[in-house]
PDB file of C-alpha atoms in Angstrom:
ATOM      1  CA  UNK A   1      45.077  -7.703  14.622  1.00 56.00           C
ATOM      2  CA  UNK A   2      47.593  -5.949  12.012  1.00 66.00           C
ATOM      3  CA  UNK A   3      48.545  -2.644  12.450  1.00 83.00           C
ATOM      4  CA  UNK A   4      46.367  -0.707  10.073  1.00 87.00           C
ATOM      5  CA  UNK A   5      47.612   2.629   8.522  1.00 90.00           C
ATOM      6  CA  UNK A   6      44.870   5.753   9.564  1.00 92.00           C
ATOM      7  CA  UNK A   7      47.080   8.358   8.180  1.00 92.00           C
ATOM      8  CA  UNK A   8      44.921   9.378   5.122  1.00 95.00           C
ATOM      9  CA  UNK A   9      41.033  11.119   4.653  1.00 95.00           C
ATOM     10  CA  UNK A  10      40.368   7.735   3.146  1.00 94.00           C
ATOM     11  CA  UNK A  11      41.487   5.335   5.867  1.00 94.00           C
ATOM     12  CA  UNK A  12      40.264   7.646   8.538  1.00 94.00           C
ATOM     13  CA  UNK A  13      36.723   7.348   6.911  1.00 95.00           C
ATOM     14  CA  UNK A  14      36.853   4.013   6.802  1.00 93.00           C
ATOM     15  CA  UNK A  15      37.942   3.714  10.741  1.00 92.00           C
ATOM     16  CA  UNK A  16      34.913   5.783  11.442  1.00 95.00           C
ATOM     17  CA  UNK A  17      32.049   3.501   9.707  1.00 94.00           C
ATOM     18  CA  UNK A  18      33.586   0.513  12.011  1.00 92.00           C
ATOM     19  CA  UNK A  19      33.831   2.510  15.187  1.00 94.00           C
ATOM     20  CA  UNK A  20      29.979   3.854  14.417  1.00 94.00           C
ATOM     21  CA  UNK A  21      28.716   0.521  13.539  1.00 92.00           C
ATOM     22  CA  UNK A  22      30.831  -0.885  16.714  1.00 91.00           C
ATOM     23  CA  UNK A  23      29.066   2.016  18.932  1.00 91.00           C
ATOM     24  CA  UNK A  24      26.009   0.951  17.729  1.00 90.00           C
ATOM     25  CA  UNK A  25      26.264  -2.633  19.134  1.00 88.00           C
ATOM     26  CA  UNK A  26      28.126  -2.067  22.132  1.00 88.00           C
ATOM     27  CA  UNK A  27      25.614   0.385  23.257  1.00 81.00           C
ATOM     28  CA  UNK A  28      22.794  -2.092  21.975  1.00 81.00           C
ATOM     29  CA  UNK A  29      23.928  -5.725  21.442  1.00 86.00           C
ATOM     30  CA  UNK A  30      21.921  -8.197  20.146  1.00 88.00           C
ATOM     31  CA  UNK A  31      22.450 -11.452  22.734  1.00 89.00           C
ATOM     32  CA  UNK A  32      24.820 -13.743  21.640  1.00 89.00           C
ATOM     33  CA  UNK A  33      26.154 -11.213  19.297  1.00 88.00           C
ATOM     34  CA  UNK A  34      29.244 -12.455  17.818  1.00 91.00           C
ATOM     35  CA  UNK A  35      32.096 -10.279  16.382  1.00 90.00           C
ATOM     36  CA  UNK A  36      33.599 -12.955  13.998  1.00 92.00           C
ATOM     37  CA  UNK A  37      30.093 -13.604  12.323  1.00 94.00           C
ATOM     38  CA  UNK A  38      30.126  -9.902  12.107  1.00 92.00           C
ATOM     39  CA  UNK A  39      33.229  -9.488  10.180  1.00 91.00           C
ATOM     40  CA  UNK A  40      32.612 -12.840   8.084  1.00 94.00           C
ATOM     41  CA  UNK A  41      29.449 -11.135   7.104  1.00 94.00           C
ATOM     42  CA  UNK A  42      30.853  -7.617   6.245  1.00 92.00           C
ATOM     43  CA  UNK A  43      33.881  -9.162   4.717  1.00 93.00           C
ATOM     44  CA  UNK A  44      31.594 -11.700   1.909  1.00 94.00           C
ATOM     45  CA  UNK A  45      29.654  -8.255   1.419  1.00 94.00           C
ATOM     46  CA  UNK A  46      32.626  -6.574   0.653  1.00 92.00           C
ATOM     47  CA  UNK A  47      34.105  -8.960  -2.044  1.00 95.00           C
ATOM     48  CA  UNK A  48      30.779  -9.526  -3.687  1.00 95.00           C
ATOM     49  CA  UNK A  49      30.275 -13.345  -2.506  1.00 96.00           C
ATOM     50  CA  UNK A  50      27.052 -14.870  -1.964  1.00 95.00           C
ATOM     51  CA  UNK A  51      25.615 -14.790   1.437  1.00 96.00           C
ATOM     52  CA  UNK A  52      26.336 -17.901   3.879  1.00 96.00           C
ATOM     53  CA  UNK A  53      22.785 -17.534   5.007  1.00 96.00           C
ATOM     54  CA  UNK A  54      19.662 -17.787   2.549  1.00 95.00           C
ATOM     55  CA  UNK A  55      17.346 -15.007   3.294  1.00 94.00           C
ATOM     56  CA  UNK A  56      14.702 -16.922   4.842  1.00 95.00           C
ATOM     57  CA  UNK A  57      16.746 -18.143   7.758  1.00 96.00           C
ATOM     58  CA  UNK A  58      18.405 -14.822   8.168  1.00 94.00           C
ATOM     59  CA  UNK A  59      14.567 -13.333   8.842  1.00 96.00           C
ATOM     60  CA  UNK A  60      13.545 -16.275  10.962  1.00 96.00           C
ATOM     61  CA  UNK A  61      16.572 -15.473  13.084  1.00 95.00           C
ATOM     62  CA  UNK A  62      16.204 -11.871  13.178  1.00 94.00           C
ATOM     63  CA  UNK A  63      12.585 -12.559  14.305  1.00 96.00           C
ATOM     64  CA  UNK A  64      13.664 -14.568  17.554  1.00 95.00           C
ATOM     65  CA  UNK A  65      16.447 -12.016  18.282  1.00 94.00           C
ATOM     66  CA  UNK A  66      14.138  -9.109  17.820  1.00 93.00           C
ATOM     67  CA  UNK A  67      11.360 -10.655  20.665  1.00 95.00           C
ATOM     68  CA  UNK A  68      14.069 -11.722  22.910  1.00 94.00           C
ATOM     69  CA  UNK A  69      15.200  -8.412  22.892  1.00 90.00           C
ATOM     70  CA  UNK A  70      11.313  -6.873  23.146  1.00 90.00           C
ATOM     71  CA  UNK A  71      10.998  -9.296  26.120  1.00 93.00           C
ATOM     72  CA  UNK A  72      14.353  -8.046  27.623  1.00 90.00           C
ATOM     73  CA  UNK A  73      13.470  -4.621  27.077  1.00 85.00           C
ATOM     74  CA  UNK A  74       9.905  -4.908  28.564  1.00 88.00           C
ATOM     75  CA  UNK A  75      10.829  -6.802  31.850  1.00 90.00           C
ATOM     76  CA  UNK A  76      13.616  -3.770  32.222  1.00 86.00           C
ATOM     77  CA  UNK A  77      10.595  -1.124  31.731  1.00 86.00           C
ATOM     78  CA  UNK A  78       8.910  -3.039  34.228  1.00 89.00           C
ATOM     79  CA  UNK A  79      11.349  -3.268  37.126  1.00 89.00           C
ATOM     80  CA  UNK A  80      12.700   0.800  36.407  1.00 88.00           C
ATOM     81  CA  UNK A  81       8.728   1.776  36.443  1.00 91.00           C
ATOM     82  CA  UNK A  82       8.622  -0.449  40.120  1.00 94.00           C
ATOM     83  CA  UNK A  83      12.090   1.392  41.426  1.00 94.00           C
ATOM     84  CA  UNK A  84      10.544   4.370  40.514  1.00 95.00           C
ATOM     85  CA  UNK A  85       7.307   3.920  42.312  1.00 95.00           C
ATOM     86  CA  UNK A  86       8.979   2.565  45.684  1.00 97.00           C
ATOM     87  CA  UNK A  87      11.418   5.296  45.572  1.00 98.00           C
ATOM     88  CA  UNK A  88       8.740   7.801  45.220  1.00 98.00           C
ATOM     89  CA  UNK A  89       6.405   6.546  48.064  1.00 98.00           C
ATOM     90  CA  UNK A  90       9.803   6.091  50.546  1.00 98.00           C
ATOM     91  CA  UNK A  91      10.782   9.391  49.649  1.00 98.00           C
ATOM     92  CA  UNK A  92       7.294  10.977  50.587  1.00 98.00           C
ATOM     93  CA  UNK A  93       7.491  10.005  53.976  1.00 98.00           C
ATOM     94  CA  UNK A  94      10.728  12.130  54.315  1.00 98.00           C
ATOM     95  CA  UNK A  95      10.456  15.214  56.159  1.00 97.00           C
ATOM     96  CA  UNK A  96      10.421  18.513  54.004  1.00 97.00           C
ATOM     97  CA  UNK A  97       8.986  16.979  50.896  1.00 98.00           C
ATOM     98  CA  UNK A  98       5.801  18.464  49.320  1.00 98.00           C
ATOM     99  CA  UNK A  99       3.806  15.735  46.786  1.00 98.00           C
ATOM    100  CA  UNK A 100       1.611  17.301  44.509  1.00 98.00           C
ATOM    101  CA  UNK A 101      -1.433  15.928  43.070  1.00 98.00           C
ATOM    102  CA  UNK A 102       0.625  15.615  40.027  1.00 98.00           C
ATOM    103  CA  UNK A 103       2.640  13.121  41.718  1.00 98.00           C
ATOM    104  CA  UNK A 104       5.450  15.882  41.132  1.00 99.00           C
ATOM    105  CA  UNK A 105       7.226  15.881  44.585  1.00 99.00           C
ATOM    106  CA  UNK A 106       9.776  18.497  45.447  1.00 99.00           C
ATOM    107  CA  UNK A 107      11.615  19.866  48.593  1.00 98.00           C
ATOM    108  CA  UNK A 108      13.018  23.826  49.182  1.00 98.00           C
ATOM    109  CA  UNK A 109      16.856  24.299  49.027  1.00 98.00           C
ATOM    110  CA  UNK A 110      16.940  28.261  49.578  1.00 98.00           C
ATOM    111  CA  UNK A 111      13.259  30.111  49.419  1.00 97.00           C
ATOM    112  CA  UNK A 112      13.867  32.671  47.041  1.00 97.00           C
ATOM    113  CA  UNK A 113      11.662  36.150  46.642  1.00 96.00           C
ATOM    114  CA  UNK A 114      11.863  37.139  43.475  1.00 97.00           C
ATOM    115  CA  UNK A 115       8.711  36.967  40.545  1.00 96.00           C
ATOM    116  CA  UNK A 116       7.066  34.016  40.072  1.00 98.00           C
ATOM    117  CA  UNK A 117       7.036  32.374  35.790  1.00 98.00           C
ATOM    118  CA  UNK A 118       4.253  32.298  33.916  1.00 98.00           C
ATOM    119  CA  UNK A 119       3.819  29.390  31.720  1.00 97.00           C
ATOM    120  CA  UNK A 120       4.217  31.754  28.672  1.00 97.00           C
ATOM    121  CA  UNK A 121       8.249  33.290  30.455  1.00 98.00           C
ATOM    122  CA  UNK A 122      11.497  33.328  29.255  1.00 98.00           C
ATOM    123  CA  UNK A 123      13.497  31.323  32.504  1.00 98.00           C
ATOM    124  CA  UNK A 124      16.921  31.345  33.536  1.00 98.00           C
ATOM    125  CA  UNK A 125      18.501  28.159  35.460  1.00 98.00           C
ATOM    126  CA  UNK A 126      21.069  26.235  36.372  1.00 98.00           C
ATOM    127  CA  UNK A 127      20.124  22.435  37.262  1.00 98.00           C
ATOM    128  CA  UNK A 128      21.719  19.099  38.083  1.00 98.00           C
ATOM    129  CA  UNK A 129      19.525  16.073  36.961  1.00 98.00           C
ATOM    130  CA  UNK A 130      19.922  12.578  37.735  1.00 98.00           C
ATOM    131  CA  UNK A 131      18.221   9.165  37.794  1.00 97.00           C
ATOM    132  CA  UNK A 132      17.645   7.615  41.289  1.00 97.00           C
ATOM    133  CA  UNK A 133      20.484   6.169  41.604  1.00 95.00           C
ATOM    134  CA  UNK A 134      22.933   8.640  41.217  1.00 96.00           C
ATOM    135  CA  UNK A 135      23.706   8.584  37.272  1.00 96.00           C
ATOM    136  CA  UNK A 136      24.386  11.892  36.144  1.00 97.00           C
ATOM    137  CA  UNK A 137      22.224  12.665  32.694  1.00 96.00           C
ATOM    138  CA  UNK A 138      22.022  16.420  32.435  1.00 97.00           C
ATOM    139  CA  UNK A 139      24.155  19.171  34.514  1.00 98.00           C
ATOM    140  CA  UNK A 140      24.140  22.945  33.419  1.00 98.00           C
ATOM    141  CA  UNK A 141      26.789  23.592  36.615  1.00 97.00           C
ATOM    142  CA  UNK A 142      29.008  21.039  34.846  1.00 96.00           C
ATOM    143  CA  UNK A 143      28.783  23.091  31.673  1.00 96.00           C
ATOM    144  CA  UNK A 144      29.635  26.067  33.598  1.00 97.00           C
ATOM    145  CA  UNK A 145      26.292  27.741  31.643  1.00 97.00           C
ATOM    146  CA  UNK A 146      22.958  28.434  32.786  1.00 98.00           C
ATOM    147  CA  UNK A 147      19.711  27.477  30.867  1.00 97.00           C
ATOM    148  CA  UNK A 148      17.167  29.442  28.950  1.00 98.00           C
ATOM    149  CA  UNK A 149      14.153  28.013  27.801  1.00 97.00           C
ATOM    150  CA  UNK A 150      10.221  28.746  28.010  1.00 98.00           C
ATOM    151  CA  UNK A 151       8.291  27.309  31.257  1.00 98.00           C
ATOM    152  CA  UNK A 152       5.930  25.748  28.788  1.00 98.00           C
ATOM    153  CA  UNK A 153       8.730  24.401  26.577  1.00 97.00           C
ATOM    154  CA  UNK A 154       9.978  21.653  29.138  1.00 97.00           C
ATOM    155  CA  UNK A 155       9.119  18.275  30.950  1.00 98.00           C
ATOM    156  CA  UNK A 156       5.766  18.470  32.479  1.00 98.00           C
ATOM    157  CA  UNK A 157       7.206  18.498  36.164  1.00 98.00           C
ATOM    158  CA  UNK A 158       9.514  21.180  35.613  1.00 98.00           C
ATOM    159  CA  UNK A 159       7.034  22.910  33.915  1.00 98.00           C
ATOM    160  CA  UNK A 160       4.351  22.730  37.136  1.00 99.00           C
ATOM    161  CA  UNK A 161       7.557  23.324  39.466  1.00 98.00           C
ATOM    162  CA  UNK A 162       8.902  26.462  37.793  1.00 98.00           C
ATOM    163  CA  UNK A 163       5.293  27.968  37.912  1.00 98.00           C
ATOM    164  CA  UNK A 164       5.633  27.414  41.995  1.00 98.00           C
ATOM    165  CA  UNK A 165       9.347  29.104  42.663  1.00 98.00           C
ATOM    166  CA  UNK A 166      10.262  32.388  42.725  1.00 98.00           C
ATOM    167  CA  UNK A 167      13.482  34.012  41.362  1.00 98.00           C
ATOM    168  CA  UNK A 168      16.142  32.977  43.551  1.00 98.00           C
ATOM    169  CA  UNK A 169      14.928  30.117  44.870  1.00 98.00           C
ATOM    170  CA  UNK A 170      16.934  26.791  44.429  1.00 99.00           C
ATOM    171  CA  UNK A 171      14.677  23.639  44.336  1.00 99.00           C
ATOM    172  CA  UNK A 172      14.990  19.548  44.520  1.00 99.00           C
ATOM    173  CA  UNK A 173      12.642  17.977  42.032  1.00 99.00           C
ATOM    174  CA  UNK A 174      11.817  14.484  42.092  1.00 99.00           C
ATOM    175  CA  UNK A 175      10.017  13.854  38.551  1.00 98.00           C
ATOM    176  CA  UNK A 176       7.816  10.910  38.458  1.00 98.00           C
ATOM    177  CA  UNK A 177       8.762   9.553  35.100  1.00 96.00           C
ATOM    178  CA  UNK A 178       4.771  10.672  33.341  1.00 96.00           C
ATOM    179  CA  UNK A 179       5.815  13.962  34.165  1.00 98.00           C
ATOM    180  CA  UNK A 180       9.069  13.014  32.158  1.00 98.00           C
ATOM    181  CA  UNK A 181       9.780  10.661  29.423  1.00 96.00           C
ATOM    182  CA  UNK A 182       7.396   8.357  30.339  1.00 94.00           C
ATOM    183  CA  UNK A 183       7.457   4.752  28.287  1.00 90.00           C
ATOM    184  CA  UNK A 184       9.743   6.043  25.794  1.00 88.00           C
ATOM    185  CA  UNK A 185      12.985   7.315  27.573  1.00 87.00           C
ATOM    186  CA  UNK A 186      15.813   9.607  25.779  1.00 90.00           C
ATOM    187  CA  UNK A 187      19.485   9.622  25.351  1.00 86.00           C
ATOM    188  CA  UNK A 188      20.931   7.809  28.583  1.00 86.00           C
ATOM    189  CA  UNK A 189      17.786   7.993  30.634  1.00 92.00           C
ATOM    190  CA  UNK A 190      16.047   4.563  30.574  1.00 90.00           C
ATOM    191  CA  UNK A 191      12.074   4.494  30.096  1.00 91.00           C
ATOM    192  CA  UNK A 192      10.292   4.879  33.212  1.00 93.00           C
ATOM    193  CA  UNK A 193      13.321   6.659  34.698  1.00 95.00           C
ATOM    194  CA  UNK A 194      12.016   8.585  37.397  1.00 97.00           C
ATOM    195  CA  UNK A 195      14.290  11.934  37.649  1.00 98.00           C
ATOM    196  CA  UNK A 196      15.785  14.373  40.726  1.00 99.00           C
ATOM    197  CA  UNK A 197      16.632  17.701  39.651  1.00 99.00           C
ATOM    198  CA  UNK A 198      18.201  20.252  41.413  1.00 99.00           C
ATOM    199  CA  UNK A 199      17.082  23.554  39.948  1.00 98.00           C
ATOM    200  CA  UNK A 200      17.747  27.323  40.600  1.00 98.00           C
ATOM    201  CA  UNK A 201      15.343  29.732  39.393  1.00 98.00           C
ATOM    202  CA  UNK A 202      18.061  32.440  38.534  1.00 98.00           C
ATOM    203  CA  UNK A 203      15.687  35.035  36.803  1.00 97.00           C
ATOM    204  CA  UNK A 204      12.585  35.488  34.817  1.00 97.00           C
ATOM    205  CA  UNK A 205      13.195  37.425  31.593  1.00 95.00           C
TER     206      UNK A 205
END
């Protein structure tokens, strides 16, 4: 490819709506996706020529791309909400873990013995979350700056945890994903992602 000059507001712009739309399907590629079709079709835009495809194939085709990817994304749902499950019932049988009738599980790093949070309290924590297998998603130590929130104003399981830990106490949370994000997911945790937390209850405000 041809060097291309970024040196001005305009050019810079224009780098940024390919490296967005180019974000967009790296992150989430169609299968098969091809970058030269891309470009063909982006260039004919561009110069005002008529499309190579007549609208009724392009929706036909869109339709069998959009259910293989439904079917992808539902058979990926469905083996995450199985890893979760197994992972959950092997890791009850481990000494020093507590299930709750939740399904909330959760083991004692340091007993603290300060207050206990009411739903309706201010909290102050630092926490390390992860999915199962070790991906990083969330880390208030790797910001360097505890969390505030309200008890009632989080994920169901930290919500039922907090309400269980006194100030000081430093706690490992293993969040079945209905007590998470459930079918849905967000950001870089998959649907069905079943969580571990590490969370310190600095102080109730």
């Amino acid at each position: 490819m041809s060097e291309v000059n970024l040196s001005t507001d305009e050019t810079r712009v224009s780098y940024g709506i390919g490296r967005q739309l180019g974000d967009q399907l790296r992150d989430n590629p169609p299968p098969g996706v091809s970058l030269d079709a891309i470009l063909a079709g982006l260039t004919d835009a561009f110069a005002g020529k008529p499309s190579r495809v007549d609208q009724e194939q392009m929706a036909a085709s869109f339709k069998v791309i959009r259910e293989i990817m439904q079917a992808e994304a539902a058979a990926k749902a469905e083996a995450a909400a199985g890893a979760g499950l197994a992972f959950l019932a092997e890791n009850a049988k481990r000494d020093g873990i507590t299930t709750l009738a939740s399904g909330l599980q959760f083991e004692v790093l340091t007993a603290g013995t300060g207050a206990k949070p009411t739903r309706e309290d201010q909290v102050r924590t630092h926490y390390h979350g992860t999915l199962i297998d070790g991906t990083v998603f969330d880390s208030s130590y790797e910001r360097g700056q505890p969390a505030e929130f309200p008890v009632g104003g989080v994920i169901a399981g930290w919500t039922e945890a907090l309400q269980l830990m006194n100030a000081g106490s430093k706690w490992r949370l293993y969040v079945p994903s209905e007590l998470a994000y459930g079918a849905q997911g967000v950001g870089s945790i998959p649907p069905h992602s079943v969580l571990v937390f590490d969370v310190e209850l600095l102080d109730v405000l």
